[in-house]
PDB file of N, CA and C in Angstrom:
ATOM      1  N   MET A 752     -69.642  58.670  12.377  1.00  0.00           N
ATOM      2  CA  MET A 752     -70.550  59.787  12.484  1.00  0.00           C
ATOM      3  C   MET A 752     -70.090  60.875  11.530  1.00  0.00           C
ATOM      4  N   THR A 753     -71.010  61.385  10.744  1.00  0.00           N
ATOM      5  CA  THR A 753     -70.718  62.474   9.826  1.00  0.00           C
ATOM      6  C   THR A 753     -71.585  63.665  10.206  1.00  0.00           C
ATOM      7  N   LEU A 754     -70.948  64.700  10.726  1.00  0.00           N
ATOM      8  CA  LEU A 754     -71.686  65.897  11.114  1.00  0.00           C
ATOM      9  C   LEU A 754     -71.876  66.805   9.916  1.00  0.00           C
ATOM     10  N   GLN A 755     -73.066  67.372   9.819  1.00  0.00           N
ATOM     11  CA  GLN A 755     -73.371  68.345   8.779  1.00  0.00           C
ATOM     12  C   GLN A 755     -73.591  69.693   9.451  1.00  0.00           C
ATOM     13  N   GLU A 756     -72.872  70.717   8.995  1.00  0.00           N
ATOM     14  CA  GLU A 756     -73.066  72.057   9.537  1.00  0.00           C
ATOM     15  C   GLU A 756     -74.434  72.569   9.130  1.00  0.00           C
ATOM     16  N   LYS A 757     -75.133  73.152  10.092  1.00  0.00           N
ATOM     17  CA  LYS A 757     -76.464  73.693   9.814  1.00  0.00           C
ATOM     18  C   LYS A 757     -76.529  75.201   9.988  1.00  0.00           C
ATOM     19  N   LEU A 758     -75.919  75.725  11.068  1.00  0.00           N
ATOM     20  CA  LEU A 758     -76.100  77.138  11.370  1.00  0.00           C
ATOM     21  C   LEU A 758     -74.918  77.656  12.177  1.00  0.00           C
ATOM     22  N   VAL A 759     -74.178  78.588  11.595  1.00  0.00           N
ATOM     23  CA  VAL A 759     -73.011  79.177  12.253  1.00  0.00           C
ATOM     24  C   VAL A 759     -73.457  80.415  13.021  1.00  0.00           C
ATOM     25  N   SER A 760     -72.862  80.627  14.208  1.00  0.00           N
ATOM     26  CA  SER A 760     -73.192  81.794  15.030  1.00  0.00           C
ATOM     27  C   SER A 760     -72.817  83.083  14.305  1.00  0.00           C
ATOM     28  N   PRO A 761     -73.418  84.206  14.702  1.00  0.00           N
ATOM     29  CA  PRO A 761     -73.138  85.480  14.025  1.00  0.00           C
ATOM     30  C   PRO A 761     -71.660  85.859  13.987  1.00  0.00           C
ATOM     31  N   ASP A 762     -70.898  85.494  15.021  1.00  0.00           N
ATOM     32  CA  ASP A 762     -69.468  85.842  15.033  1.00  0.00           C
ATOM     33  C   ASP A 762     -68.586  84.740  14.454  1.00  0.00           C
ATOM     34  N   GLY A 763     -69.202  83.625  14.031  1.00  0.00           N
ATOM     35  CA  GLY A 763     -68.457  82.544  13.400  1.00  0.00           C
ATOM     36  C   GLY A 763     -67.726  81.624  14.354  1.00  0.00           C
ATOM     37  N   ARG A 764     -67.927  81.787  15.654  1.00  0.00           N
ATOM     38  CA  ARG A 764     -67.191  80.958  16.621  1.00  0.00           C
ATOM     39  C   ARG A 764     -67.850  79.601  16.848  1.00  0.00           C
ATOM     40  N   TYR A 765     -69.178  79.550  16.839  1.00  0.00           N
ATOM     41  CA  TYR A 765     -69.905  78.323  17.166  1.00  0.00           C
ATOM     42  C   TYR A 765     -70.717  77.864  15.960  1.00  0.00           C
ATOM     43  N   VAL A 766     -71.005  76.574  15.938  1.00  0.00           N
ATOM     44  CA  VAL A 766     -71.829  76.041  14.856  1.00  0.00           C
ATOM     45  C   VAL A 766     -72.756  74.966  15.413  1.00  0.00           C
ATOM     46  N   VAL A 767     -73.993  74.982  14.922  1.00  0.00           N
ATOM     47  CA  VAL A 767     -74.934  73.905  15.201  1.00  0.00           C
ATOM     48  C   VAL A 767     -74.792  72.917  14.053  1.00  0.00           C
ATOM     49  N   CYS A 768     -74.500  71.677  14.401  1.00  0.00           N
ATOM     50  CA  CYS A 768     -74.365  70.599  13.413  1.00  0.00           C
ATOM     51  C   CYS A 768     -75.420  69.543  13.711  1.00  0.00           C
ATOM     52  N   VAL A 769     -75.651  68.674  12.766  1.00  0.00           N
ATOM     53  CA  VAL A 769     -76.517  67.523  13.009  1.00  0.00           C
ATOM     54  C   VAL A 769     -75.828  66.261  12.516  1.00  0.00           C
ATOM     55  N   ASP A 770     -76.131  65.189  13.215  1.00  0.00           N
ATOM     56  CA  ASP A 770     -75.729  63.856  12.795  1.00  0.00           C
ATOM     57  C   ASP A 770     -77.021  63.161  12.376  1.00  0.00           C
ATOM     58  N   ALA A 771     -77.226  63.006  11.083  1.00  0.00           N
ATOM     59  CA  ALA A 771     -78.472  62.448  10.562  1.00  0.00           C
ATOM     60  C   ALA A 771     -78.373  60.930  10.446  1.00  0.00           C
ATOM     61  N   PHE A 772     -79.435  60.256  10.894  1.00  0.00           N
ATOM     62  CA  PHE A 772     -79.500  58.813  10.674  1.00  0.00           C
ATOM     63  C   PHE A 772     -80.938  58.415  10.375  1.00  0.00           C
ATOM     64  N   GLU A 773     -81.080  57.350   9.612  1.00  0.00           N
ATOM     65  CA  GLU A 773     -82.404  56.854   9.241  1.00  0.00           C
ATOM     66  C   GLU A 773     -82.882  55.915  10.342  1.00  0.00           C
ATOM     67  N   ALA A 774     -83.815  56.405  11.167  1.00  0.00           N
ATOM     68  CA  ALA A 774     -84.304  55.638  12.308  1.00  0.00           C
ATOM     69  C   ALA A 774     -85.248  54.518  11.868  1.00  0.00           C
ATOM     70  N   ARG A 775     -86.034  54.813  10.862  1.00  0.00           N
ATOM     71  CA  ARG A 775     -86.925  53.835  10.233  1.00  0.00           C
ATOM     72  C   ARG A 775     -86.936  54.165   8.757  1.00  0.00           C
ATOM     73  N   ALA A 776     -87.576  53.331   7.976  1.00  0.00           N
ATOM     74  CA  ALA A 776     -87.621  53.583   6.540  1.00  0.00           C
ATOM     75  C   ALA A 776     -88.160  54.982   6.259  1.00  0.00           C
ATOM     76  N   PHE A 777     -87.323  55.795   5.643  1.00  0.00           N
ATOM     77  CA  PHE A 777     -87.671  57.157   5.230  1.00  0.00           C
ATOM     78  C   PHE A 777     -87.981  58.099   6.397  1.00  0.00           C
ATOM     79  N   GLN A 778     -87.573  57.741   7.606  1.00  0.00           N
ATOM     80  CA  GLN A 778     -87.762  58.607   8.771  1.00  0.00           C
ATOM     81  C   GLN A 778     -86.387  58.940   9.338  1.00  0.00           C
ATOM     82  N   TRP A 779     -85.967  60.171   9.090  1.00  0.00           N
ATOM     83  CA  TRP A 779     -84.635  60.610   9.471  1.00  0.00           C
ATOM     84  C   TRP A 779     -84.671  61.412  10.766  1.00  0.00           C
ATOM     85  N   VAL A 780     -83.663  61.208  11.590  1.00  0.00           N
ATOM     86  CA  VAL A 780     -83.482  61.956  12.829  1.00  0.00           C
ATOM     87  C   VAL A 780     -82.187  62.744  12.698  1.00  0.00           C
ATOM     88  N   ASP A 781     -82.274  64.055  12.928  1.00  0.00           N
ATOM     89  CA  ASP A 781     -81.108  64.939  12.896  1.00  0.00           C
ATOM     90  C   ASP A 781     -80.729  65.280  14.333  1.00  0.00           C
ATOM     91  N   THR A 782     -79.808  64.525  14.910  1.00  0.00           N
ATOM     92  CA  THR A 782     -79.378  64.747  16.287  1.00  0.00           C
ATOM     93  C   THR A 782     -78.431  65.943  16.335  1.00  0.00           C
ATOM     94  N   PRO A 783     -78.756  66.960  17.161  1.00  0.00           N
ATOM     95  CA  PRO A 783     -77.946  68.180  17.168  1.00  0.00           C
ATOM     96  C   PRO A 783     -76.665  68.066  17.988  1.00  0.00           C
ATOM     97  N   GLU A 784     -75.709  68.870  17.595  1.00  0.00           N
ATOM     98  CA  GLU A 784     -74.459  69.036  18.332  1.00  0.00           C
ATOM     99  C   GLU A 784     -74.055  70.498  18.153  1.00  0.00           C
ATOM    100  N   VAL A 785     -73.531  71.105  19.205  1.00  0.00           N
ATOM    101  CA  VAL A 785     -73.028  72.473  19.129  1.00  0.00           C
ATOM    102  C   VAL A 785     -71.525  72.410  19.347  1.00  0.00           C
ATOM    103  N   VAL A 786     -70.769  72.984  18.406  1.00  0.00           N
ATOM    104  CA  VAL A 786     -69.307  72.886  18.419  1.00  0.00           C
ATOM    105  C   VAL A 786     -68.693  74.281  18.486  1.00  0.00           C
ATOM    106  N   ASP A 787     -67.649  74.410  19.310  1.00  0.00           N
ATOM    107  CA  ASP A 787     -66.837  75.625  19.357  1.00  0.00           C
ATOM    108  C   ASP A 787     -65.778  75.475  18.269  1.00  0.00           C
ATOM    109  N   LEU A 788     -65.864  76.279  17.227  1.00  0.00           N
ATOM    110  CA  LEU A 788     -64.959  76.132  16.084  1.00  0.00           C
ATOM    111  C   LEU A 788     -63.530  76.546  16.405  1.00  0.00           C
ATOM    112  N   THR A 789     -63.319  77.359  17.449  1.00  0.00           N
ATOM    113  CA  THR A 789     -61.951  77.769  17.789  1.00  0.00           C
ATOM    114  C   THR A 789     -61.184  76.659  18.490  1.00  0.00           C
ATOM    115  N   THR A 790     -61.904  75.787  19.201  1.00  0.00           N
ATOM    116  CA  THR A 790     -61.244  74.699  19.935  1.00  0.00           C
ATOM    117  C   THR A 790     -61.567  73.322  19.370  1.00  0.00           C
ATOM    118  N   GLY A 791     -62.637  73.234  18.577  1.00  0.00           N
ATOM    119  CA  GLY A 791     -63.089  71.940  18.080  1.00  0.00           C
ATOM    120  C   GLY A 791     -63.875  71.154  19.117  1.00  0.00           C
ATOM    121  N   LEU A 792     -64.121  71.754  20.286  1.00  0.00           N
ATOM    122  CA  LEU A 792     -64.810  71.093  21.385  1.00  0.00           C
ATOM    123  C   LEU A 792     -66.314  71.040  21.136  1.00  0.00           C
ATOM    124  N   ALA A 793     -66.901  69.863  21.321  1.00  0.00           N
ATOM    125  CA  ALA A 793     -68.357  69.718  21.241  1.00  0.00           C
ATOM    126  C   ALA A 793     -68.940  70.179  22.568  1.00  0.00           C
ATOM    127  N   LEU A 794     -69.623  71.315  22.558  1.00  0.00           N
ATOM    128  CA  LEU A 794     -70.216  71.852  23.779  1.00  0.00           C
ATOM    129  C   LEU A 794     -71.487  71.103  24.140  1.00  0.00           C
ATOM    130  N   LEU A 795     -72.269  70.760  23.139  1.00  0.00           N
ATOM    131  CA  LEU A 795     -73.490  69.985  23.328  1.00  0.00           C
ATOM    132  C   LEU A 795     -73.381  68.751  22.457  1.00  0.00           C
ATOM    133  N   ASP A 796     -73.412  67.598  23.106  1.00  0.00           N
ATOM    134  CA  ASP A 796     -73.306  66.317  22.406  1.00  0.00           C
ATOM    135  C   ASP A 796     -74.243  65.353  23.122  1.00  0.00           C
ATOM    136  N   LEU A 797     -75.499  65.312  22.680  1.00  0.00           N
ATOM    137  CA  LEU A 797     -76.510  64.509  23.356  1.00  0.00           C
ATOM    138  C   LEU A 797     -76.204  63.023  23.228  1.00  0.00           C
ATOM    139  N   LYS A 798     -76.354  62.315  24.329  1.00  0.00           N
ATOM    140  CA  LYS A 798     -76.077  60.874  24.334  1.00  0.00           C
ATOM    141  C   LYS A 798     -77.208  60.074  23.693  1.00  0.00           C
ATOM    142  N   ASP A 799     -78.435  60.579  23.800  1.00  0.00           N
ATOM    143  CA  ASP A 799     -79.586  59.916  23.191  1.00  0.00           C
ATOM    144  C   ASP A 799     -79.711  60.417  21.752  1.00  0.00           C
ATOM    145  N   PRO A 800     -79.412  59.582  20.766  1.00  0.00           N
ATOM    146  CA  PRO A 800     -79.430  60.031  19.372  1.00  0.00           C
ATOM    147  C   PRO A 800     -80.833  60.259  18.812  1.00  0.00           C
ATOM    148  N   CYS A 801     -81.864  59.981  19.588  1.00  0.00           N
ATOM    149  CA  CYS A 801     -83.232  60.121  19.082  1.00  0.00           C
ATOM    150  C   CYS A 801     -83.811  61.516  19.273  1.00  0.00           C
ATOM    151  N   TRP A 802     -83.002  62.475  19.760  1.00  0.00           N
ATOM    152  CA  TRP A 802     -83.452  63.867  19.819  1.00  0.00           C
ATOM    153  C   TRP A 802     -83.244  64.489  18.452  1.00  0.00           C
ATOM    154  N   HIS A 803     -84.336  64.994  17.879  1.00  0.00           N
ATOM    155  CA  HIS A 803     -84.330  65.552  16.527  1.00  0.00           C
ATOM    156  C   HIS A 803     -84.379  67.074  16.590  1.00  0.00           C
ATOM    157  N   LEU A 804     -83.530  67.718  15.821  1.00  0.00           N
ATOM    158  CA  LEU A 804     -83.509  69.178  15.727  1.00  0.00           C
ATOM    159  C   LEU A 804     -84.514  69.626  14.671  1.00  0.00           C
ATOM    160  N   ASP A 805     -85.586  70.294  15.128  1.00  0.00           N
ATOM    161  CA  ASP A 805     -86.555  70.868  14.189  1.00  0.00           C
ATOM    162  C   ASP A 805     -86.072  72.198  13.651  1.00  0.00           C
ATOM    163  N   SER A 806     -85.517  73.036  14.542  1.00  0.00           N
ATOM    164  CA  SER A 806     -85.046  74.353  14.112  1.00  0.00           C
ATOM    165  C   SER A 806     -84.008  74.872  15.093  1.00  0.00           C
ATOM    166  N   ALA A 807     -83.210  75.812  14.613  1.00  0.00           N
ATOM    167  CA  ALA A 807     -82.216  76.482  15.455  1.00  0.00           C
ATOM    168  C   ALA A 807     -82.100  77.925  14.992  1.00  0.00           C
ATOM    169  N   ASP A 808     -82.024  78.830  15.960  1.00  0.00           N
ATOM    170  CA  ASP A 808     -81.890  80.256  15.672  1.00  0.00           C
ATOM    171  C   ASP A 808     -80.931  80.868  16.682  1.00  0.00           C
ATOM    172  N   TRP A 809     -79.964  81.613  16.187  1.00  0.00           N
ATOM    173  CA  TRP A 809     -79.039  82.302  17.082  1.00  0.00           C
ATOM    174  C   TRP A 809     -79.729  83.532  17.652  1.00  0.00           C
ATOM    175  N   LEU A 810     -79.747  83.649  18.982  1.00  0.00           N
ATOM    176  CA  LEU A 810     -80.336  84.785  19.680  1.00  0.00           C
ATOM    177  C   LEU A 810     -79.305  85.884  19.900  1.00  0.00           C
ATOM    178  N   SER A 811     -78.041  85.486  19.924  1.00  0.00           N
ATOM    179  CA  SER A 811     -76.916  86.416  20.085  1.00  0.00           C
ATOM    180  C   SER A 811     -75.684  85.705  19.537  1.00  0.00           C
ATOM    181  N   LYS A 812     -74.511  86.271  19.751  1.00  0.00           N
ATOM    182  CA  LYS A 812     -73.299  85.634  19.219  1.00  0.00           C
ATOM    183  C   LYS A 812     -72.969  84.318  19.918  1.00  0.00           C
ATOM    184  N   SER A 813     -73.554  84.080  21.113  1.00  0.00           N
ATOM    185  CA  SER A 813     -73.217  82.847  21.830  1.00  0.00           C
ATOM    186  C   SER A 813     -74.428  82.090  22.368  1.00  0.00           C
ATOM    187  N   ARG A 814     -75.646  82.556  22.083  1.00  0.00           N
ATOM    188  CA  ARG A 814     -76.852  81.872  22.561  1.00  0.00           C
ATOM    189  C   ARG A 814     -77.680  81.402  21.373  1.00  0.00           C
ATOM    190  N   VAL A 815     -78.016  80.110  21.402  1.00  0.00           N
ATOM    191  CA  VAL A 815     -78.798  79.535  20.314  1.00  0.00           C
ATOM    192  C   VAL A 815     -80.043  78.866  20.892  1.00  0.00           C
ATOM    193  N   SER A 816     -81.176  79.106  20.242  1.00  0.00           N
ATOM    194  CA  SER A 816     -82.436  78.478  20.613  1.00  0.00           C
ATOM    195  C   SER A 816     -82.689  77.330  19.643  1.00  0.00           C
ATOM    196  N   MET A 817     -82.958  76.147  20.205  1.00  0.00           N
ATOM    197  CA  MET A 817     -83.222  74.968  19.378  1.00  0.00           C
ATOM    198  C   MET A 817     -84.562  74.363  19.772  1.00  0.00           C
ATOM    199  N   ARG A 818     -85.326  73.939  18.776  1.00  0.00           N
ATOM    200  CA  ARG A 818     -86.570  73.200  19.010  1.00  0.00           C
ATOM    201  C   ARG A 818     -86.256  71.730  18.781  1.00  0.00           C
ATOM    202  N   LEU A 819     -86.453  70.928  19.841  1.00  0.00           N
ATOM    203  CA  LEU A 819     -86.154  69.499  19.781  1.00  0.00           C
ATOM    204  C   LEU A 819     -87.418  68.685  20.009  1.00  0.00           C
ATOM    205  N   ARG A 820     -87.461  67.546  19.360  1.00  0.00           N
ATOM    206  CA  ARG A 820     -88.502  66.556  19.656  1.00  0.00           C
ATOM    207  C   ARG A 820     -87.840  65.195  19.680  1.00  0.00           C
ATOM    208  N   HIS A 821     -88.493  64.271  20.359  1.00  0.00           N
ATOM    209  CA  HIS A 821     -87.902  62.947  20.546  1.00  0.00           C
ATOM    210  C   HIS A 821     -88.561  61.952  19.603  1.00  0.00           C
ATOM    211  N   PHE A 822     -87.744  61.197  18.893  1.00  0.00           N
ATOM    212  CA  PHE A 822     -88.241  60.155  17.997  1.00  0.00           C
ATOM    213  C   PHE A 822     -88.380  58.871  18.808  1.00  0.00           C
ATOM    214  N   PRO A 823     -89.444  58.123  18.678  1.00  0.00           N
ATOM    215  CA  PRO A 823     -90.548  58.271  17.733  1.00  0.00           C
ATOM    216  C   PRO A 823     -91.735  59.054  18.291  1.00  0.00           C
ATOM    217  N   ASP A 824     -91.611  59.579  19.501  1.00  0.00           N
ATOM    218  CA  ASP A 824     -92.737  60.262  20.146  1.00  0.00           C
ATOM    219  C   ASP A 824     -93.224  61.455  19.333  1.00  0.00           C
ATOM    220  N   GLY A 825     -92.290  62.293  18.885  1.00  0.00           N
ATOM    221  CA  GLY A 825     -92.624  63.374  17.967  1.00  0.00           C
ATOM    222  C   GLY A 825     -93.218  64.623  18.571  1.00  0.00           C
ATOM    223  N   VAL A 826     -94.198  64.477  19.414  1.00  0.00           N
ATOM    224  CA  VAL A 826     -94.843  65.644  19.987  1.00  0.00           C
ATOM    225  C   VAL A 826     -94.820  65.465  21.497  1.00  0.00           C
ATOM    226  N   PRO A 827     -94.617  66.441  22.269  1.00  0.00           N
ATOM    227  CA  PRO A 827     -94.424  67.840  21.917  1.00  0.00           C
ATOM    228  C   PRO A 827     -92.972  68.137  21.561  1.00  0.00           C
ATOM    229  N   THR A 828     -92.747  69.391  21.194  1.00  0.00           N
ATOM    230  CA  THR A 828     -91.376  69.844  21.004  1.00  0.00           C
ATOM    231  C   THR A 828     -90.955  70.593  22.260  1.00  0.00           C
ATOM    232  N   TYR A 829     -89.659  70.667  22.457  1.00  0.00           N
ATOM    233  CA  TYR A 829     -89.088  71.341  23.619  1.00  0.00           C
ATOM    234  C   TYR A 829     -88.126  72.412  23.133  1.00  0.00           C
ATOM    235  N   GLU A 830     -88.140  73.567  23.811  1.00  0.00           N
ATOM    236  CA  GLU A 830     -87.196  74.619  23.467  1.00  0.00           C
ATOM    237  C   GLU A 830     -85.990  74.518  24.389  1.00  0.00           C
ATOM    238  N   VAL A 831     -84.830  74.387  23.787  1.00  0.00           N
ATOM    239  CA  VAL A 831     -83.568  74.364  24.518  1.00  0.00           C
ATOM    240  C   VAL A 831     -82.771  75.582  24.072  1.00  0.00           C
ATOM    241  N   VAL A 832     -82.385  76.421  25.036  1.00  0.00           N
ATOM    242  CA  VAL A 832     -81.542  77.574  24.743  1.00  0.00           C
ATOM    243  C   VAL A 832     -80.169  77.292  25.337  1.00  0.00           C
ATOM    244  N   VAL A 833     -79.175  77.222  24.466  1.00  0.00           N
ATOM    245  CA  VAL A 833     -77.801  76.933  24.872  1.00  0.00           C
ATOM    246  C   VAL A 833     -77.016  78.236  24.909  1.00  0.00           C
ATOM    247  N   ASP A 834     -76.368  78.489  26.042  1.00  0.00           N
ATOM    248  CA  ASP A 834     -75.451  79.622  26.179  1.00  0.00           C
ATOM    249  C   ASP A 834     -74.041  79.049  26.079  1.00  0.00           C
ATOM    250  N   CYS A 835     -73.428  79.228  24.929  1.00  0.00           N
ATOM    251  CA  CYS A 835     -72.128  78.613  24.654  1.00  0.00           C
ATOM    252  C   CYS A 835     -71.019  79.187  25.532  1.00  0.00           C
ATOM    253  N   GLU A 836     -71.069  80.475  25.842  1.00  0.00           N
ATOM    254  CA  GLU A 836     -70.030  81.080  26.678  1.00  0.00           C
ATOM    255  C   GLU A 836     -70.116  80.603  28.118  1.00  0.00           C
ATOM    256  N   GLU A 837     -71.335  80.514  28.645  1.00  0.00           N
ATOM    257  CA  GLU A 837     -71.527  80.108  30.043  1.00  0.00           C
ATOM    258  C   GLU A 837     -71.572  78.587  30.208  1.00  0.00           C
ATOM    259  N   ARG A 838     -71.701  77.862  29.087  1.00  0.00           N
ATOM    260  CA  ARG A 838     -71.777  76.395  29.099  1.00  0.00           C
ATOM    261  C   ARG A 838     -72.983  75.882  29.886  1.00  0.00           C
ATOM    262  N   VAL A 839     -74.137  76.570  29.686  1.00  0.00           N
ATOM    263  CA  VAL A 839     -75.382  76.172  30.334  1.00  0.00           C
ATOM    264  C   VAL A 839     -76.498  76.152  29.299  1.00  0.00           C
ATOM    265  N   ALA A 840     -77.615  75.512  29.681  1.00  0.00           N
ATOM    266  CA  ALA A 840     -78.790  75.468  28.810  1.00  0.00           C
ATOM    267  C   ALA A 840     -80.047  75.535  29.656  1.00  0.00           C
ATOM    268  N   THR A 841     -81.086  76.136  29.088  1.00  0.00           N
ATOM    269  CA  THR A 841     -82.403  76.102  29.715  1.00  0.00           C
ATOM    270  C   THR A 841     -83.301  75.221  28.861  1.00  0.00           C
ATOM    271  N   LEU A 842     -84.228  74.573  29.516  1.00  0.00           N
ATOM    272  CA  LEU A 842     -85.170  73.681  28.851  1.00  0.00           C
ATOM    273  C   LEU A 842     -86.568  74.218  29.103  1.00  0.00           C
ATOM    274  N   ASP A 843     -87.233  74.671  28.051  1.00  0.00           N
ATOM    275  CA  ASP A 843     -88.566  75.270  28.153  1.00  0.00           C
ATOM    276  C   ASP A 843     -88.618  76.358  29.225  1.00  0.00           C
ATOM    277  N   GLY A 844     -87.587  77.198  29.269  1.00  0.00           N
ATOM    278  CA  GLY A 844     -87.569  78.336  30.178  1.00  0.00           C
ATOM    279  C   GLY A 844     -87.227  78.017  31.618  1.00  0.00           C
ATOM    280  N   SER A 845     -86.819  76.789  31.901  1.00  0.00           N
ATOM    281  CA  SER A 845     -86.465  76.407  33.269  1.00  0.00           C
ATOM    282  C   SER A 845     -85.173  77.098  33.698  1.00  0.00           C
ATOM    283  N   THR A 846     -84.753  76.817  34.915  1.00  0.00           N
ATOM    284  CA  THR A 846     -83.471  77.344  35.368  1.00  0.00           C
ATOM    285  C   THR A 846     -82.356  76.709  34.544  1.00  0.00           C
ATOM    286  N   ALA A 847     -81.247  77.400  34.481  1.00  0.00           N
ATOM    287  CA  ALA A 847     -80.128  76.937  33.653  1.00  0.00           C
ATOM    288  C   ALA A 847     -79.484  75.688  34.248  1.00  0.00           C
ATOM    289  N   HIS A 848     -79.181  74.741  33.366  1.00  0.00           N
ATOM    290  CA  HIS A 848     -78.472  73.512  33.727  1.00  0.00           C
ATOM    291  C   HIS A 848     -77.096  73.557  33.071  1.00  0.00           C
ATOM    292  N   PRO A 849     -76.061  73.050  33.734  1.00  0.00           N
ATOM    293  CA  PRO A 849     -74.793  72.873  33.017  1.00  0.00           C
ATOM    294  C   PRO A 849     -75.042  71.963  31.805  1.00  0.00           C
ATOM    295  N   LEU A 850     -74.362  72.221  30.716  1.00  0.00           N
ATOM    296  CA  LEU A 850     -74.595  71.437  29.492  1.00  0.00           C
ATOM    297  C   LEU A 850     -74.437  69.942  29.722  1.00  0.00           C
ATOM    298  N   ARG A 851     -73.534  69.559  30.596  1.00  0.00           N
ATOM    299  CA  ARG A 851     -73.321  68.124  30.846  1.00  0.00           C
ATOM    300  C   ARG A 851     -74.533  67.471  31.518  1.00  0.00           C
ATOM    301  N   GLN A 852     -75.466  68.279  32.064  1.00  0.00           N
ATOM    302  CA  GLN A 852     -76.665  67.749  32.718  1.00  0.00           C
ATOM    303  C   GLN A 852     -77.911  67.826  31.833  1.00  0.00           C
ATOM    304  N   LEU A 853     -77.766  68.340  30.628  1.00  0.00           N
ATOM    305  CA  LEU A 853     -78.929  68.508  29.759  1.00  0.00           C
ATOM    306  C   LEU A 853     -79.543  67.173  29.357  1.00  0.00           C
ATOM    307  N   ASP A 854     -78.721  66.161  29.109  1.00  0.00           N
ATOM    308  CA  ASP A 854     -79.261  64.837  28.770  1.00  0.00           C
ATOM    309  C   ASP A 854     -80.230  64.359  29.844  1.00  0.00           C
ATOM    310  N   GLU A 855     -79.821  64.483  31.098  1.00  0.00           N
ATOM    311  CA  GLU A 855     -80.662  64.040  32.214  1.00  0.00           C
ATOM    312  C   GLU A 855     -81.947  64.868  32.292  1.00  0.00           C
ATOM    313  N   ALA A 856     -81.848  66.174  32.105  1.00  0.00           N
ATOM    314  CA  ALA A 856     -83.038  67.033  32.136  1.00  0.00           C
ATOM    315  C   ALA A 856     -84.012  66.652  31.019  1.00  0.00           C
ATOM    316  N   LEU A 857     -83.492  66.353  29.842  1.00  0.00           N
ATOM    317  CA  LEU A 857     -84.351  65.929  28.733  1.00  0.00           C
ATOM    318  C   LEU A 857     -85.006  64.582  29.032  1.00  0.00           C
ATOM    319  N   ARG A 858     -84.255  63.654  29.616  1.00  0.00           N
ATOM    320  CA  ARG A 858     -84.832  62.353  29.993  1.00  0.00           C
ATOM    321  C   ARG A 858     -85.968  62.546  30.994  1.00  0.00           C
ATOM    322  N   GLU A 859     -85.742  63.428  31.977  1.00  0.00           N
ATOM    323  CA  GLU A 859     -86.762  63.660  33.003  1.00  0.00           C
ATOM    324  C   GLU A 859     -88.031  64.267  32.416  1.00  0.00           C
ATOM    325  N   VAL A 860     -87.883  65.252  31.547  1.00  0.00           N
ATOM    326  CA  VAL A 860     -89.071  65.882  30.967  1.00  0.00           C
ATOM    327  C   VAL A 860     -89.814  64.890  30.071  1.00  0.00           C
ATOM    328  N   LEU A 861     -89.094  64.029  29.403  1.00  0.00           N
ATOM    329  CA  LEU A 861     -89.724  63.017  28.560  1.00  0.00           C
ATOM    330  C   LEU A 861     -90.464  61.991  29.420  1.00  0.00           C
ATOM    331  N   ALA A 862     -89.860  61.580  30.531  1.00  0.00           N
ATOM    332  CA  ALA A 862     -90.475  60.594  31.422  1.00  0.00           C
ATOM    333  C   ALA A 862     -91.698  61.155  32.143  1.00  0.00           C
ATOM    334  N   SER A 863     -91.748  62.462  32.330  1.00  0.00           N
ATOM    335  CA  SER A 863     -92.864  63.070  33.061  1.00  0.00           C
ATOM    336  C   SER A 863     -94.091  63.302  32.188  1.00  0.00           C
ATOM    337  N   ARG A 864     -93.957  63.056  30.893  1.00  0.00           N
ATOM    338  CA  ARG A 864     -95.113  63.219  29.994  1.00  0.00           C
ATOM    339  C   ARG A 864     -96.181  62.200  30.333  1.00  0.00           C
ATOM    340  N   PRO A 865     -97.448  62.631  30.282  1.00  0.00           N
ATOM    341  CA  PRO A 865     -98.548  61.679  30.557  1.00  0.00           C
ATOM    342  C   PRO A 865     -98.678  60.629  29.477  1.00  0.00           C
TER     343      PRO A 865
END
């Protein structure tokens, strides 16, 4: 796995990286990861590599908003806000989940689609 840095937090402590892979011919998926640069710890490391990062924006020094979509489904996109200090995330404005439970929350929202 080769991570590419995409967006460093305003204070330089955290970084959003992607692990890019070619899922199909000329169709790339950028799976996001959020890393604490002071410890090297991956705070967000999704187990399903088919989550694609469309965009990421830092809302504060420790909160990042990411737009994710699932390959090959593509639509809709989901907003995930990660709070790196609290180690929680919200999914489309839901209640906060511990980061270790985000994979399950994403699976559930994907399964509930009509």
